[in-house]
Amino acid sequence: MAVDKNKLDEEACSLRFYKIILSWDYLRLLKESDRKNHKKDKGDDDTTTGLKKAKNSYKDVEDYIATFEPLLFEEVKAQIVQGKKDDEEDTQWMKAVTVGCSEIDGFHFPMISSSDAESISQNDLLLLSNKEFGEGKRLPTAYAFALVEDRRPDKIRLRMYLSGEVKQLSTEETEACPRLLNMRPLVTENAKLLHVLKICSLSTIAREYVALRSVSSLPFKDLILSAAESNHTTEDHAWKISRPLKDFLESNHNKSQLDAINAGLSRKTFVLIQGPPGTGKTQTILGLLSAILHATPARVHSNRGNLSVVKRGPELSMADKYNHWGKASPWLAGINPLDQEMPIDGDDGFFPTSGNELKPEVVNSSRKYRVRVLVCAPSNSALDEIVLRILNTGIRDENDRAYSPKIVRIGLKAHHSVQAVSMDYLVEQRLSGMDSQTGDRQKQGGPLKDKDSIRGSILDEAVIVFSTLSFSASPVFSKLNRGFDVVIIDEAAQAVEPSTLVPLSNGCKQVFLVGDPVQLPATVISPIAGNFGYCISLFERLQRGGYPVQMLKTQYRMHPEIRNFPSREFYKEALEDGPDVEEQTRRSWHEYRCFGPFCFFDIHEGKESQPSGSGSWQNVDEVEFVLAMYHKLVSRYPELKSSSRLAIISPYRHQVKLLRQKFRETFGVESDKVVDINTVDGFQGREKDVAIFSCVRASKDKGIGFVADFRRMNVGITRARSSVLVVGSASTLRRGDKHWQNLVDSAEQRNALYKVSKPYDEFFSQENLTLMEVEAMHDKPEAPPEDMDVEVPVDGPVVEADPVQPEENDWGDAGEDGGYDED
Ligand SMILES: Nc1ncnc2c1ncn2[C@@H]1O[C@H](COP(=O)(O)OP(=O)(O)OP(=O)(O)O)[C@@H](O)[C@H]1O
């Protein structure tokens, strides 16, 4: 049975979405945006938007849509305006001519031809006009948005809505306007010259809109609306796994990971798993996959155990047996008849993997319950991390044998290391396999399979399908013969709620949301939509509403002294360290207190500035100090001269740019060869031995901007295994935010707060270092093996300072009354 995706409803939703957006006035959107920014700068609250704040729960579908739909449209507006800003430097008007037009259901479908439109893709939003316009140019009299419906090499088919502008979302009533009327002859008559500007792609947000509007037909609709647990699972409904697999899971997962896996086996329909930094989210997902792919209903197990004591009922007919299986196993309901057959010993081929040693799956007759899983993540990189882990380690079967399951990775931009299981590669493999048989087939008169049907069969055969959230609405999924039993969404707290709904529209019986709402959320372009709660993920909303969360508590990444602060500040002291973490994260540079594990350097003379007058910030003094510290670290510990070992992180893009530039100027080498310099957002999910964190903000009277976002702070300070070295203005940060105040206080209490004055290189003079030596470093660890291949000149321009008198130095071990807080 084909998956019923309520095609007609979906189409109606898309049409509504496009009608509204295509009717908008681009110039008015730009003006509105300027006005909103102006109001924001003046600190005015925008009360005219008519938006509703996102809530923890909704009374019904209408309430839900009435809240989310306007927020989503607000976000579309911001993406459109941002599209212009992003491309500002190379805003390029293209020329095109009309070569035909049709009109269906109130939409115009002009066909255009252009010689300079290579960058245009399907689902792009374009602006069409009778003339180019921009700074200092006169405004056009005819202009309108157009959506790229179909992109062919020589022609582009567009969709436009020229009947008037939609003023009211609820009624969809339109108001005629001259600019749209003036467009009509331009697109309906042939050989008219048009000026075309690419604005942005609408493909992701359009899919989110359709999923949002389809919420009434999604699985677990009531749970999603109410944020309350709706099902009470019983032992009888739970799924069990074999003893060998259970033993494996128990010996390779800690208690909180096992609790999360067992919550899945209990067949709870919605399972939330919170994974703080380094707590083994990916390991848990892999364990979960082994468990759910090889589980059987509990009652099968218990019946087996009782066979000798329970009176046997009458022998059932084959039809009755199938009927019973059907009831016991919801996975089997209404699926492809082929899947209802008892699996035979051995399986029919396997997908190639990246050349690992693992065997392909062999399904034997004891495996009657075949579950299909869709694994999604908001980004390609997060997705490929799991794919790669599966390719490297495989999963376990009921006999605790590691094997490569049949998997396929759908979508664009797959990382090269997972190409072997990407859909495009698998299709090519099948085609080339068929090419060798083509002669035979043609002789037999059989038709060659087209790519679409090959895709369909690869999808149907895969037990685990990987896709980004957005791509899970791709038309390729409509080829599925049966839906998914389980959907697992990784990094679920980094997705706006409508995008989490997208994979659910393929149908499923159980959902796992894995993520951490205390790390960075989804990027929402519209600050207004963000303020109204559009950036709150479904994970976070359910958690706020009191929905139970399985929290992974044991961390394997950070030195306990690094773990201590975020655990207290963000996780109610719940985090604990895995066995041996302390020994594994102790490093030779810990011999000096100023090199970790967790220090704060107060650059009290530092000045913040905004090079472009607004937006991103930088702090030249912090850059100078960071480079001095970097130089000292790599001079003494050359194993740190590696971008895989050492990170320099900052919340601000300008600071990152400046750090990279100064690094090149100072050391004569491109920074990316020897150190990883990036924004906090670019570091989520990654780890290094040492992380230097430059906070930038250093004003006596202003706030600290988005540095105050505790999620950004949490990510920034939890990337390091052995040392996190925070560089900032203690007084500004203390005044700017409670969490930062606690961080600086914590450093002070641990004698790890250093007030640093210019010249910065003196801070790292031998005399000072000697004063900062840790007296007894038990079991000094060996330096980890060096893995870098580019040398940073250690005799660079950073000069060892002359000896200074200790009393001139007021680093933090002056104690609580050290008087380093100048304000
Ligand atoms: N139960 C466990 N026992 C021992 N080591 C573990 C366990 N679980 C995870 N680890 C180790 O902890 C590290 C982090 O695990 P993993 O990569 O699965 O974490 P993650 O949560 O996906 O990471 P991130 O926080 O960066 O998203 C890995 O080195 C992994 O081997």
mmCIF file of N, CA and C in Angstrom, residues 533-577:
data_model
loop_
_atom_site.group_PDB
_atom_site.id
_atom_site.type_symbol
_atom_site.label_atom_id
_atom_site.label_comp_id
_atom_site.label_asym_id
_atom_site.label_seq_id
_atom_site.Cartn_x
_atom_site.Cartn_y
_atom_site.Cartn_z
ATOM 1 N N GLY A 533 9.078 33.280 20.163
ATOM 2 C CA GLY A 533 9.214 31.859 20.511
ATOM 3 C C GLY A 533 9.357 30.920 19.325
ATOM 4 N N TYR A 534 9.566 31.481 18.119
ATOM 5 C CA TYR A 534 9.677 30.602 16.945
ATOM 6 C C TYR A 534 10.939 29.744 17.017
ATOM 7 N N CYS A 535 11.952 30.214 17.773
ATOM 8 C CA CYS A 535 13.206 29.446 17.826
ATOM 9 C C CYS A 535 13.136 28.316 18.852
ATOM 10 N N ILE A 536 12.022 28.189 19.545
ATOM 11 C CA ILE A 536 11.920 27.108 20.539
ATOM 12 C C ILE A 536 11.632 25.799 19.806
ATOM 13 N N SER A 537 12.472 24.823 20.065
ATOM 14 C CA SER A 537 12.287 23.540 19.380
ATOM 15 C C SER A 537 11.126 22.772 20.003
ATOM 16 N N LEU A 538 10.642 21.784 19.261
ATOM 17 C CA LEU A 538 9.592 20.909 19.807
ATOM 18 C C LEU A 538 10.117 20.218 21.069
ATOM 19 N N PHE A 539 11.397 19.823 21.032
ATOM 20 C CA PHE A 539 12.022 19.177 22.197
ATOM 21 C C PHE A 539 11.868 20.092 23.409
ATOM 22 N N GLU A 540 12.278 21.340 23.242
ATOM 23 C CA GLU A 540 12.271 22.259 24.384
ATOM 24 C C GLU A 540 10.848 22.533 24.856
ATOM 25 N N ARG A 541 9.931 22.677 23.904
ATOM 26 C CA ARG A 541 8.550 22.972 24.316
ATOM 27 C C ARG A 541 7.980 21.805 25.115
ATOM 28 N N LEU A 542 8.218 20.565 24.631
ATOM 29 C CA LEU A 542 7.692 19.422 25.363
ATOM 30 C C LEU A 542 8.317 19.367 26.761
ATOM 31 N N GLN A 543 9.620 19.622 26.818
ATOM 32 C CA GLN A 543 10.305 19.595 28.112
ATOM 33 C C GLN A 543 9.729 20.669 29.048
ATOM 34 N N ARG A 544 9.526 21.877 28.496
ATOM 35 C CA ARG A 544 8.946 22.956 29.316
ATOM 36 C C ARG A 544 7.563 22.588 29.808
ATOM 37 N N GLY A 545 6.832 21.870 28.951
ATOM 38 C CA GLY A 545 5.468 21.488 29.312
ATOM 39 C C GLY A 545 5.439 20.343 30.309
ATOM 40 N N GLY A 546 6.593 19.868 30.727
ATOM 41 C CA GLY A 546 6.631 18.816 31.753
ATOM 42 C C GLY A 546 6.750 17.408 31.190
ATOM 43 N N TYR A 547 6.950 17.298 29.890
ATOM 44 C CA TYR A 547 7.083 15.963 29.300
ATOM 45 C C TYR A 547 8.385 15.333 29.806
ATOM 46 N N PRO A 548 8.331 14.044 30.218
ATOM 47 C CA PRO A 548 9.540 13.447 30.797
ATOM 48 C C PRO A 548 10.694 13.335 29.803
ATOM 49 N N VAL A 549 11.895 13.567 30.300
ATOM 50 C CA VAL A 549 13.088 13.553 29.450
ATOM 51 C C VAL A 549 14.104 12.566 30.021
ATOM 52 N N GLN A 550 14.643 11.725 29.166
ATOM 53 C CA GLN A 550 15.746 10.844 29.588
ATOM 54 C C GLN A 550 17.026 11.645 29.451
ATOM 55 N N MET A 551 17.680 11.874 30.553
ATOM 56 C CA MET A 551 18.882 12.716 30.485
ATOM 57 C C MET A 551 20.128 11.832 30.565
ATOM 58 N N LEU A 552 21.027 12.006 29.600
ATOM 59 C CA LEU A 552 22.306 11.297 29.667
ATOM 60 C C LEU A 552 23.186 12.079 30.639
ATOM 61 N N LYS A 553 23.734 11.377 31.618
ATOM 62 C CA LYS A 553 24.375 12.136 32.705
ATOM 63 C C LYS A 553 25.880 11.953 32.798
ATOM 64 N N THR A 554 26.394 10.896 32.184
ATOM 65 C CA THR A 554 27.826 10.639 32.357
ATOM 66 C C THR A 554 28.585 11.213 31.174
ATOM 67 N N GLN A 555 29.523 12.077 31.469
ATOM 68 C CA GLN A 555 30.254 12.706 30.364
ATOM 69 C C GLN A 555 31.666 12.110 30.258
ATOM 70 N N TYR A 556 32.122 11.987 29.030
ATOM 71 C CA TYR A 556 33.408 11.336 28.762
ATOM 72 C C TYR A 556 34.410 12.295 28.128
ATOM 73 N N ARG A 557 34.057 13.571 28.032
ATOM 74 C CA ARG A 557 34.905 14.497 27.291
ATOM 75 C C ARG A 557 35.843 15.311 28.177
ATOM 76 N N MET A 558 35.271 15.974 29.187
ATOM 77 C CA MET A 558 35.967 17.087 29.824
ATOM 78 C C MET A 558 36.631 16.711 31.136
ATOM 79 N N HIS A 559 37.716 17.385 31.393
ATOM 80 C CA HIS A 559 38.341 17.286 32.712
ATOM 81 C C HIS A 559 37.288 17.688 33.758
ATOM 82 N N PRO A 560 37.231 16.983 34.891
ATOM 83 C CA PRO A 560 36.196 17.293 35.890
ATOM 84 C C PRO A 560 36.133 18.773 36.269
ATOM 85 N N GLU A 561 37.273 19.446 36.252
ATOM 86 C CA GLU A 561 37.247 20.863 36.615
ATOM 87 C C GLU A 561 36.544 21.710 35.551
ATOM 88 N N ILE A 562 36.534 21.221 34.311
ATOM 89 C CA ILE A 562 35.781 21.928 33.258
ATOM 90 C C ILE A 562 34.295 21.576 33.393
ATOM 91 N N ARG A 563 34.030 20.300 33.640
ATOM 92 C CA ARG A 563 32.637 19.831 33.761
ATOM 93 C C ARG A 563 31.890 20.502 34.903
ATOM 94 N N ASN A 564 32.619 20.805 35.980
ATOM 95 C CA ASN A 564 31.987 21.254 37.212
ATOM 96 C C ASN A 564 31.068 22.481 37.027
ATOM 97 N N PHE A 565 31.570 23.515 36.348
ATOM 98 C CA PHE A 565 30.774 24.747 36.244
ATOM 99 C C PHE A 565 29.514 24.563 35.387
ATOM 100 N N PRO A 566 29.629 24.062 34.138
ATOM 101 C CA PRO A 566 28.384 23.906 33.361
ATOM 102 C C PRO A 566 27.396 22.946 34.022
ATOM 103 N N SER A 567 27.907 21.931 34.709
ATOM 104 C CA SER A 567 26.992 20.994 35.364
ATOM 105 C C SER A 567 26.158 21.731 36.415
ATOM 106 N N ARG A 568 26.840 22.587 37.182
ATOM 107 C CA ARG A 568 26.137 23.311 38.240
ATOM 108 C C ARG A 568 25.214 24.379 37.646
ATOM 109 N N GLU A 569 25.714 25.046 36.633
ATOM 110 C CA GLU A 569 25.003 26.203 36.114
ATOM 111 C C GLU A 569 23.812 25.816 35.217
ATOM 112 N N PHE A 570 23.983 24.739 34.425
ATOM 113 C CA PHE A 570 22.976 24.435 33.400
ATOM 114 C C PHE A 570 22.273 23.086 33.566
ATOM 115 N N TYR A 571 22.844 22.185 34.350
ATOM 116 C CA TYR A 571 22.257 20.834 34.420
ATOM 117 C C TYR A 571 21.944 20.406 35.855
ATOM 118 N N LYS A 572 21.696 21.372 36.707
ATOM 119 C CA LYS A 572 21.322 21.085 38.108
ATOM 120 C C LYS A 572 22.271 20.080 38.762
ATOM 121 N N GLU A 573 23.534 20.217 38.498
ATOM 122 C CA GLU A 573 24.586 19.359 39.082
ATOM 123 C C GLU A 573 24.440 17.895 38.682
ATOM 124 N N ALA A 574 23.717 17.637 37.587
ATOM 125 C CA ALA A 574 23.436 16.226 37.256
ATOM 126 C C ALA A 574 24.611 15.521 36.592
ATOM 127 N N LEU A 575 25.546 16.271 36.006
ATOM 128 C CA LEU A 575 26.590 15.598 35.226
ATOM 129 C C LEU A 575 27.616 14.926 36.128
ATOM 130 N N GLU A 576 28.002 13.739 35.712
ATOM 131 C CA GLU A 576 29.090 13.060 36.416
ATOM 132 C C GLU A 576 30.118 12.628 35.388
ATOM 133 N N ASP A 577 31.298 12.258 35.871
ATOM 134 C CA ASP A 577 32.376 11.929 34.936
ATOM 135 C C ASP A 577 32.460 10.421 34.722
#
